[in-house]
Short mmCIF file of C-alpha atoms and ligand atoms in Angstrom, two decimals:
data_model
loop_
_atom_site.label_atom_id
_atom_site.label_comp_id
_atom_site.label_asym_id
_atom_site.label_seq_id
_atom_site.Cartn_x
_atom_site.Cartn_y
_atom_site.Cartn_z
CA MET A 1 50.84 98.94 85.72
CA ALA A 2 51.19 95.43 84.39
CA ALA A 3 54.75 94.00 83.29
CA ASP A 4 54.86 94.45 79.46
CA LEU A 5 58.04 92.73 79.36
CA GLU A 6 59.39 89.60 80.88
CA THR A 7 62.91 87.78 81.13
CA GLN A 8 64.70 85.66 83.83
CA VAL A 9 67.26 88.43 84.55
CA GLY A 10 67.15 92.11 84.15
CA ILE A 11 70.76 93.61 83.92
CA ILE A 12 70.68 97.65 84.46
CA GLY A 13 73.58 98.87 82.60
CA ALA A 14 75.37 98.10 79.40
CA GLY A 15 78.77 98.57 80.34
CA PRO A 16 81.57 95.70 80.62
CA ALA A 17 79.54 93.95 83.58
CA GLY A 18 76.20 94.19 82.15
CA LEU A 19 77.49 93.31 78.28
CA VAL A 20 79.69 90.50 79.64
CA LEU A 21 76.85 89.03 82.06
CA SER A 22 74.35 89.03 79.08
CA ARG A 23 76.80 87.15 76.93
CA LEU A 24 77.66 84.43 79.62
CA LEU A 25 73.91 84.24 80.51
CA ARG A 26 73.16 83.57 77.15
CA LEU A 27 75.42 80.80 76.64
CA GLN A 28 74.12 79.29 79.89
CA GLY A 29 70.53 79.32 78.00
CA ILE A 30 69.30 81.93 80.71
CA ASP A 31 67.51 85.00 78.81
CA SER A 32 68.00 88.50 80.09
CA VAL A 33 67.16 92.22 79.03
CA LEU A 34 69.59 95.02 79.14
CA LEU A 35 68.42 98.34 80.13
CA GLU A 36 70.98 101.25 79.44
CA GLN A 37 70.46 105.02 80.11
CA ARG A 38 72.75 106.32 77.49
CA SER A 39 72.65 105.81 73.87
CA ARG A 40 74.59 103.15 71.99
CA ALA A 41 76.67 105.65 70.19
CA TYR A 42 77.61 107.19 73.65
CA VAL A 43 78.66 103.80 75.46
CA GLU A 44 80.47 102.90 72.11
CA THR A 45 82.82 105.87 72.29
CA ARG A 46 83.30 106.54 76.11
CA ILE A 47 87.14 106.43 76.31
CA ARG A 48 87.99 104.53 79.55
CA ALA A 49 90.19 101.48 80.43
CA GLY A 50 92.67 100.15 78.39
CA VAL A 51 94.33 96.73 80.06
CA LEU A 52 92.79 93.33 79.77
CA GLU A 53 94.15 90.78 82.04
CA GLN A 54 94.64 87.37 80.50
CA GLY A 55 91.54 85.72 82.24
CA SER A 56 89.43 88.50 80.87
CA THR A 57 90.66 87.80 77.30
CA ASP A 58 90.59 83.99 77.25
CA LEU A 59 86.85 84.47 78.61
CA LEU A 60 85.90 87.14 75.78
CA ILE A 61 87.58 84.65 73.13
CA GLU A 62 86.23 81.26 74.44
CA THR A 63 82.72 82.86 74.57
CA GLY A 64 83.12 84.05 70.84
CA VAL A 65 83.19 87.78 71.09
CA GLY A 66 86.99 88.06 70.92
CA ASP A 67 87.73 87.91 66.97
CA ARG A 68 88.40 91.76 66.63
CA LEU A 69 90.30 91.60 70.10
CA MET A 70 92.74 88.72 68.76
CA GLU A 71 93.25 90.94 65.55
CA GLU A 72 93.63 94.50 66.91
CA GLY A 73 94.53 94.18 70.61
CA ALA A 74 98.28 94.29 71.54
CA VAL A 75 99.64 91.36 73.60
CA HIS A 76 102.20 92.47 76.13
CA HIS A 77 104.60 90.39 78.01
CA GLY A 78 105.87 93.10 80.48
CA VAL A 79 105.36 96.52 81.84
CA ASN A 80 107.97 99.10 82.68
CA LEU A 81 108.11 100.68 86.27
CA GLN A 82 110.44 103.87 86.39
CA PHE A 83 111.83 105.46 89.13
CA ASP A 84 113.53 109.04 89.07
CA GLY A 85 114.42 108.26 85.21
CA GLU A 86 115.30 104.77 85.82
CA ARG A 87 113.40 102.28 84.16
CA HIS A 88 112.57 98.56 85.43
CA ARG A 89 110.82 96.10 83.23
CA ILE A 90 108.40 93.68 84.96
CA ASP A 91 108.71 90.27 82.82
CA PHE A 92 105.44 88.87 82.84
CA ALA A 93 106.46 85.93 80.70
CA ALA A 94 109.41 84.95 82.84
CA LEU A 95 107.88 85.53 86.43
CA THR A 96 103.99 84.40 85.37
CA ARG A 97 103.91 83.04 82.01
CA ARG A 98 100.83 85.09 81.51
CA HIS A 99 100.16 88.36 79.62
CA ILE A 100 98.02 91.21 79.34
CA THR A 101 96.26 92.67 76.22
CA VAL A 102 95.91 96.42 75.56
CA TYR A 103 92.60 97.09 73.91
CA GLY A 104 90.36 99.98 74.73
CA GLN A 105 87.19 99.43 76.94
CA GLN A 106 85.00 100.96 74.42
CA GLU A 107 86.06 98.33 71.93
CA VAL A 108 85.04 95.63 74.29
CA VAL A 109 81.80 97.20 74.50
CA LYS A 110 81.16 97.41 70.81
CA ASP A 111 81.97 93.86 70.35
CA LEU A 112 79.53 92.78 72.96
CA ILE A 113 76.85 95.05 71.78
CA ALA A 114 77.15 93.62 68.26
CA SER A 115 77.37 90.20 69.56
CA GLU A 116 74.06 90.56 71.73
CA LEU A 117 72.19 92.36 68.84
CA ALA A 118 73.06 89.47 66.41
CA ASP A 119 72.14 86.69 68.75
CA GLY A 120 68.81 88.66 68.94
CA GLY A 121 69.16 89.78 72.60
CA THR A 122 67.27 92.71 73.89
CA VAL A 123 69.25 95.86 74.49
CA LEU A 124 67.37 99.08 75.43
CA PHE A 125 69.27 102.23 75.03
CA GLU A 126 68.35 105.94 76.31
CA VAL A 127 66.24 103.97 78.97
CA GLU A 128 64.91 106.49 81.92
CA ASP A 129 64.39 106.14 85.43
CA ALA A 130 64.97 102.72 85.75
CA ALA A 131 64.24 101.18 89.24
CA PRO A 132 64.38 97.84 90.58
CA THR A 133 61.38 96.89 92.81
CA ASP A 134 60.19 93.92 94.93
CA VAL A 135 63.62 92.43 94.71
CA THR A 136 63.04 90.80 98.29
CA GLY A 137 59.53 89.63 97.41
CA PRO A 138 58.16 87.01 94.93
CA ASN A 139 57.81 89.26 91.71
CA PRO A 140 60.99 91.34 91.32
CA SER A 141 60.89 93.93 88.41
CA VAL A 142 62.41 97.13 86.91
CA THR A 143 60.06 99.78 85.95
CA PHE A 144 61.33 102.33 83.52
CA ARG A 145 60.59 104.89 80.79
CA HIS A 146 61.59 104.30 77.08
CA ASP A 147 60.43 105.98 74.07
CA GLY A 148 58.10 108.10 76.00
CA ARG A 149 56.13 105.09 77.56
CA ASP A 150 56.16 104.00 80.92
CA ARG A 151 57.06 100.27 81.25
CA GLU A 152 57.99 97.46 83.44
CA LEU A 153 60.11 94.50 83.08
CA SER A 154 59.09 91.35 84.97
CA CYS A 155 62.17 88.96 86.07
CA ALA A 156 63.48 86.66 88.52
CA VAL A 157 66.53 88.32 89.48
CA VAL A 158 67.90 92.03 88.78
CA ALA A 159 71.72 92.73 88.09
CA GLY A 160 72.82 96.21 89.06
CA CYS A 161 75.44 96.73 86.63
CA ASP A 162 74.93 100.66 86.43
CA GLY A 163 78.41 101.57 87.51
CA PHE A 164 79.18 103.77 90.70
CA HIS A 165 76.61 106.79 89.95
CA GLY A 166 73.75 104.14 89.37
CA VAL A 167 70.39 103.45 91.29
CA CYS A 168 71.12 99.87 92.12
CA ARG A 169 73.31 100.24 95.10
CA GLY A 170 70.74 102.63 96.62
CA ILE A 171 68.19 99.72 96.88
CA ILE A 172 70.06 98.03 99.64
CA PRO A 173 69.32 99.21 102.83
CA HIS A 174 71.37 101.53 104.69
CA GLU A 175 71.29 99.46 107.93
CA VAL A 176 72.62 96.25 106.18
CA LEU A 177 75.08 98.01 103.92
CA THR A 178 78.93 98.72 104.78
CA GLU A 179 80.86 101.04 102.77
CA TYR A 180 84.57 101.28 102.73
CA GLU A 181 85.96 104.31 101.09
CA ARG A 182 89.39 105.94 100.55
CA ASP A 183 89.80 109.33 98.45
CA TYR A 184 93.19 109.95 97.21
CA PRO A 185 94.70 113.26 97.54
CA PHE A 186 95.18 113.60 93.54
CA GLY A 187 93.80 112.77 90.15
CA TRP A 188 94.59 111.66 86.78
CA LEU A 189 94.61 113.82 83.80
CA GLY A 190 94.26 111.61 80.78
CA ILE A 191 94.87 112.34 77.09
CA LEU A 192 94.24 110.53 73.87
CA ALA A 193 96.87 111.51 71.37
CA ALA A 194 97.16 111.04 67.61
CA VAL A 195 100.73 109.94 67.66
CA ALA A 196 102.33 106.56 67.43
CA PRO A 197 103.15 105.35 70.83
CA SER A 198 106.71 105.85 71.85
CA THR A 199 107.01 102.79 73.79
CA GLU A 200 105.87 98.89 73.12
CA GLU A 201 104.94 98.29 76.71
CA LEU A 202 103.38 100.60 79.08
CA ILE A 203 105.69 103.03 81.37
CA TYR A 204 104.35 103.95 84.77
CA ALA A 205 107.01 106.70 86.03
CA TYR A 206 107.29 108.23 89.68
CA HIS A 207 108.87 111.54 89.47
CA PRO A 208 109.08 114.30 91.92
CA ARG A 209 106.88 116.51 89.84
CA GLY A 210 104.31 113.63 89.85
CA PHE A 211 103.50 110.42 88.41
CA ALA A 212 102.86 109.94 84.56
CA LEU A 213 101.68 106.86 82.67
CA HIS A 214 102.51 106.19 79.02
CA SER A 215 99.90 103.59 77.68
CA LEU A 216 98.86 102.89 74.15
CA ARG A 217 95.59 102.34 72.15
CA SER A 218 96.78 101.44 68.55
CA PRO A 219 99.87 101.84 66.36
CA GLU A 220 98.52 105.36 65.62
CA LEU A 221 96.96 106.35 69.10
CA SER A 222 98.60 106.94 72.50
CA ARG A 223 97.09 107.20 75.91
CA LEU A 224 98.88 109.09 78.60
CA TYR A 225 98.18 110.18 81.96
CA VAL A 226 99.67 112.77 84.54
CA GLN A 227 99.17 113.10 88.19
CA VAL A 228 97.24 116.26 88.91
CA ASP A 229 95.41 118.04 91.87
CA PRO A 230 91.85 116.25 92.15
CA HIS A 231 90.22 119.46 91.82
CA ASP A 232 92.15 120.71 89.26
CA ASP A 233 90.21 122.28 86.13
CA ILE A 234 91.06 121.09 82.72
CA GLU A 235 90.92 124.45 81.50
CA ASN A 236 94.14 125.08 83.24
CA TRP A 237 95.86 122.39 81.17
CA SER A 238 96.86 123.30 77.79
CA ASP A 239 97.98 120.61 75.22
CA GLU A 240 101.81 122.34 75.77
CA ARG A 241 101.68 122.16 79.45
CA ILE A 242 100.40 118.49 79.46
CA TRP A 243 103.40 117.37 76.88
CA SER A 244 105.89 119.36 78.83
CA GLU A 245 105.05 117.58 82.24
CA LEU A 246 104.79 114.25 80.08
CA GLN A 247 108.49 114.97 78.87
CA LEU A 248 109.68 115.85 82.28
CA ARG A 249 108.37 113.04 84.12
CA LEU A 250 108.72 110.19 81.63
CA ALA A 251 112.00 111.31 80.71
CA SER A 252 114.87 108.30 80.57
CA PRO A 253 118.37 108.47 79.21
CA GLY A 254 118.46 107.51 75.48
CA TRP A 255 114.63 107.66 75.17
CA THR A 256 112.54 110.04 73.30
CA LEU A 257 108.73 110.81 73.86
CA GLU A 258 107.03 111.86 70.35
CA GLU A 259 104.24 114.58 70.87
CA GLY A 260 100.94 114.80 68.67
CA PRO A 261 97.65 116.35 68.37
CA VAL A 262 95.47 115.84 71.66
CA LEU A 263 92.14 114.48 70.65
CA GLU A 264 90.68 114.19 74.23
CA LYS A 265 91.42 115.12 77.71
CA ALA A 266 89.81 114.78 80.98
CA VAL A 267 90.46 114.89 84.75
CA THR A 268 89.32 111.94 86.77
CA ALA A 269 89.50 111.61 90.46
CA MET A 270 90.84 108.66 92.22
CA ARG A 271 89.15 106.70 94.93
CA SER A 272 88.82 103.29 96.30
CA TYR A 273 85.35 102.15 97.22
CA VAL A 274 83.60 98.74 98.49
CA CYS A 275 80.14 98.06 99.46
CA GLU A 276 79.42 95.03 101.38
CA PRO A 277 77.20 93.02 101.02
CA MET A 278 76.89 93.05 97.00
CA GLN A 279 73.66 91.54 97.04
CA HIS A 280 70.10 92.07 98.32
CA GLY A 281 67.43 89.61 97.89
CA ASN A 282 67.05 89.02 94.40
CA LEU A 283 69.30 92.17 93.37
CA PHE A 284 72.95 91.41 92.61
CA LEU A 285 75.57 94.34 92.15
CA ALA A 286 78.51 93.85 90.11
CA GLY A 287 81.41 95.78 88.71
CA ASP A 288 81.58 99.63 89.61
CA ALA A 289 78.19 99.68 91.24
CA ALA A 290 79.73 97.70 93.98
CA HIS A 291 83.30 98.77 94.00
CA ILE A 292 85.90 101.33 92.62
CA VAL A 293 89.71 101.01 92.29
CA PRO A 294 92.09 103.44 91.44
CA PRO A 295 93.28 103.11 87.80
CA THR A 296 96.94 102.36 88.66
CA GLY A 297 96.21 98.66 88.94
CA ALA A 298 94.43 98.66 85.48
CA LYS A 299 91.90 96.59 87.32
CA GLY A 300 88.46 98.36 86.99
CA MET A 301 87.00 96.50 84.22
CA ASN A 302 88.75 93.31 84.78
CA LEU A 303 87.14 93.16 88.13
CA ALA A 304 83.92 93.98 86.73
CA ILE A 305 84.18 90.73 84.36
CA ALA A 306 85.41 88.77 87.34
CA ASP A 307 82.05 89.58 89.26
CA VAL A 308 79.86 88.38 86.58
CA THR A 309 81.79 85.12 85.93
CA VAL A 310 80.90 84.31 89.75
CA LEU A 311 77.50 85.65 89.18
CA THR A 312 76.65 83.54 85.94
CA SER A 313 77.80 80.43 87.61
CA ALA A 314 75.52 80.90 90.45
CA LEU A 315 72.66 81.96 88.44
CA ALA A 316 73.08 78.74 86.31
CA ASP A 317 72.92 76.64 89.41
CA TRP A 318 69.82 78.53 90.43
CA PHE A 319 67.94 78.35 87.34
CA HIS A 320 68.87 74.74 86.32
CA ARG A 321 69.16 73.15 89.38
CA SER A 322 67.36 75.15 91.93
CA GLU A 323 70.34 75.54 93.79
CA ARG A 324 70.72 78.71 95.93
CA ALA A 325 73.88 78.27 97.68
CA GLY A 326 75.91 80.09 94.90
CA LEU A 327 73.75 83.01 94.92
CA ASP A 328 73.68 83.09 98.77
CA ALA A 329 77.55 83.06 98.68
CA TYR A 330 77.98 85.52 95.71
CA SER A 331 79.27 88.69 97.64
CA ARG A 332 81.44 86.37 99.73
CA ARG A 333 83.15 84.92 96.64
CA CYS A 334 83.39 88.20 95.02
CA LEU A 335 84.54 90.19 97.80
CA GLU A 336 87.73 87.97 98.35
CA ARG A 337 88.86 89.13 94.67
CA VAL A 338 87.90 92.63 95.36
CA TRP A 339 90.04 92.96 98.40
CA ARG A 340 92.99 91.30 96.74
CA VAL A 341 92.50 93.82 93.79
CA GLN A 342 91.91 96.84 96.17
CA ASP A 343 94.93 95.98 98.07
CA PHE A 344 97.31 95.62 94.69
CA SER A 345 95.70 98.92 93.07
CA ASN A 346 96.31 100.73 96.50
CA THR A 347 99.91 99.29 96.48
CA MET A 348 100.50 100.46 93.00
CA THR A 349 99.08 103.97 93.55
CA GLU A 350 101.06 104.67 96.69
CA LEU A 351 104.34 103.20 95.12
CA MET A 352 104.13 105.50 92.11
CA HIS A 353 102.65 108.77 93.25
CA VAL A 354 103.78 111.90 94.68
CA ILE A 355 102.04 112.08 97.93
CA PRO A 356 101.05 115.87 98.21
CA ALA A 357 102.25 117.24 101.74
CA GLY A 358 103.45 113.60 102.40
CA ASP A 359 105.27 113.32 105.66
CA PRO A 360 109.33 112.71 105.14
CA PHE A 361 109.19 109.45 106.89
CA ALA A 362 106.46 107.99 104.24
CA ARG A 363 108.49 109.33 101.43
CA GLN A 364 111.61 107.39 102.69
CA ILE A 365 109.31 103.91 103.04
CA GLN A 366 108.40 104.65 99.39
CA ARG A 367 111.80 105.00 98.35
CA ALA A 368 112.80 101.68 100.05
CA LYS A 369 109.79 100.26 98.57
CA GLN A 370 110.79 101.69 94.96
CA ARG A 371 114.38 99.91 95.55
CA TYR A 372 113.14 96.85 96.59
CA VAL A 373 110.98 96.78 93.33
CA ALA A 374 113.86 97.54 91.32
CA THR A 375 116.04 94.72 92.85
CA SER A 376 114.05 91.93 94.15
CA ALA A 377 112.80 89.32 91.96
CA ALA A 378 110.25 88.24 94.68
CA MET A 379 108.83 91.58 94.72
CA GLN A 380 108.62 91.89 90.79
CA ARG A 381 106.87 88.23 90.93
CA THR A 382 104.14 89.74 93.20
CA ILE A 383 103.66 92.76 91.11
CA ALA A 384 103.69 90.50 87.84
CA GLU A 385 101.12 88.05 89.12
CA ASN A 386 98.47 90.72 90.44
CA TYR A 387 98.95 92.68 87.44
CA VAL A 388 98.42 89.98 84.80
CA GLY A 389 95.42 88.77 87.07
CA LEU A 390 95.01 85.98 89.29
CA PRO A 391 92.87 83.16 87.55
CA LEU A 392 89.30 83.68 87.45
CA SER A 393 87.80 81.27 89.97
P1 FAS B 1 80.33 101.19 83.72
O1 FAS B 1 80.18 102.57 84.59
O2 FAS B 1 81.38 101.07 82.86
O3 FAS B 1 79.10 100.83 83.15
C1 FAS B 1 77.80 101.31 84.10
C2 FAS B 1 76.63 101.52 82.84
O4 FAS B 1 75.38 101.71 83.54
C3 FAS B 1 76.84 102.80 81.99
O5 FAS B 1 76.81 102.58 80.48
C4 FAS B 1 75.78 103.87 82.53
O6 FAS B 1 75.44 104.51 81.62
C5 FAS B 1 74.71 102.93 83.08
N1 FAS B 1 74.05 103.35 83.78
C6 FAS B 1 74.11 103.97 84.82
N2 FAS B 1 72.96 104.49 85.74
C7 FAS B 1 71.94 104.08 85.12
C8 FAS B 1 70.63 103.69 85.41
N3 FAS B 1 69.96 104.35 86.15
N4 FAS B 1 69.74 103.07 84.36
C9 FAS B 1 70.31 102.62 83.28
N5 FAS B 1 71.80 102.68 82.93
C10 FAS B 1 72.65 103.12 84.02
N6 FAS B 1 89.54 101.30 84.64
C11 FAS B 1 90.81 100.72 84.23
O7 FAS B 1 90.96 99.82 84.53
N7 FAS B 1 91.64 101.79 83.64
C12 FAS B 1 91.39 103.05 83.36
O8 FAS B 1 91.99 103.81 82.66
C13 FAS B 1 90.12 103.45 83.77
N8 FAS B 1 89.62 104.81 83.50
C14 FAS B 1 88.35 105.24 83.68
C15 FAS B 1 87.99 106.47 83.51
C16 FAS B 1 86.67 106.91 84.03
C17 FAS B 1 86.28 108.35 83.76
C18 FAS B 1 85.98 106.02 84.65
C19 FAS B 1 84.52 106.74 85.29
C20 FAS B 1 86.33 104.96 84.94
C21 FAS B 1 87.27 104.28 84.48
N9 FAS B 1 87.94 102.96 84.55
C22 FAS B 1 89.18 102.63 84.28
C23 FAS B 1 87.05 102.18 85.43
C24 FAS B 1 86.18 101.66 84.47
O9 FAS B 1 86.75 101.04 83.48
C25 FAS B 1 85.35 100.83 85.15
O10 FAS B 1 85.77 99.89 86.18
C26 FAS B 1 84.41 99.98 84.23
O11 FAS B 1 83.86 100.65 83.37
C27 FAS B 1 83.35 99.16 85.11
O12 FAS B 1 82.49 98.69 84.31
P2 FAS B 1 80.93 98.50 84.77
O13 FAS B 1 80.86 98.00 86.10
O14 FAS B 1 80.28 98.06 83.60
O15 FAS B 1 80.51 100.04 85.12
C1 PHB B 2 94.94 102.70 79.87
O1 PHB B 2 95.47 102.38 78.78
O2 PHB B 2 94.06 103.64 79.84
C2 PHB B 2 95.43 102.73 81.20
C3 PHB B 2 96.40 101.30 81.34
C4 PHB B 2 96.78 101.21 82.68
C5 PHB B 2 96.19 102.00 83.79
C6 PHB B 2 95.42 102.70 83.68
C7 PHB B 2 94.70 102.96 82.37
O3 PHB B 2 96.72 101.12 84.87
#
């Protein structure tokens, strides 16, 4: 089948990684085509992450897709870590002079898709069987089906932005791939509730019954999570049971948690994963296609954005100046940040969760770490600088 579509960069996946990459490439005068398996409505309503590092919001604003983010996003200058009912505020402003913004991932996706289409970009939704071919040869391409037709996208580079369950990582031969994995012995049950947040800043709470998180989405919408067994069935969790656990785990003297109708609820397993390298020939993985972090550090979406800023710089060198050094160093450069973020996400996860059937020694170490967080400015600075995000390279 001859290619019936041609571009410079074929992007598989229209999540944060693929969409930010397409935007950044456009600003570099590099053409791309986005192939997404789901519908536009699905990707624009899929509830996921909620926290943007300052580096991410600065990038979205500087690249012209941050207008609604500036209007509707909530800038936060601190976060609360609570241990056994005692709340400790990590003061981002005093410790880092940087901030975070709470703005749902689906809103970021909406803004990026609108921008891409307004600029005449090519985003094909409901694509089936996308498959990179010849990524180590002279004629890379992506074959796929769309609107009942077999099609082929000819491109110089394929960007695998298709998430953890995508197809691109599988293109890298096993003999060159190293995979690092850690499955946590718990998951998160997350709810979206139609009630005004009971807090102005996020609250991460350790409680003997399990971790809980109070996040936000808007003045009318709250996003909350409780630690559950990773194999627990959402059917076991009535709205009443969820709110009861949240009341117990988030309780703090003089503070009230307001309840409201639960609009959505789901259980998400928690894992860490990294594949090395993140590239093979002219295939480059970015975002969840290459790595997964537990959401305790609020990093998944931000790490995807960091990857594609590195990839864009390397592709600009290659397409504009025929210099391939940046592409050859892509994995190495991304993985430096990936492992820093893995460390932070793992630290936050182990600090805040009840380790099921954990050994008493480990619990004492956890208590000592919690006390250290509560009392040490140095430790609070460490948490603050990682949470707001290290500057994008
Ligand atoms: P994504 O998974 O977002 O996007 C990949 C895209 O590729 C999807 O649209 C998918 O439909 C498409 N795709 C997959 N296979 C394809 C194929 N074969 N052909 C074409 N398209 C294909 N992170 C946080 O920081 N905080 C959170 O609270 C949080 N909650 C999460 C909850 C869930 C249920 C999940 C799964 C993830 C959560 N994450 C969270 C992590 C999440 O935000 C990711 O880090 C972020 O979406 C990464 O973005 P992408 O790499 O673009 O991957
Ligand atoms: C969210 O708002 O969905 C959220 C916030 C912080 C996290 C994870 C999820 O660490």
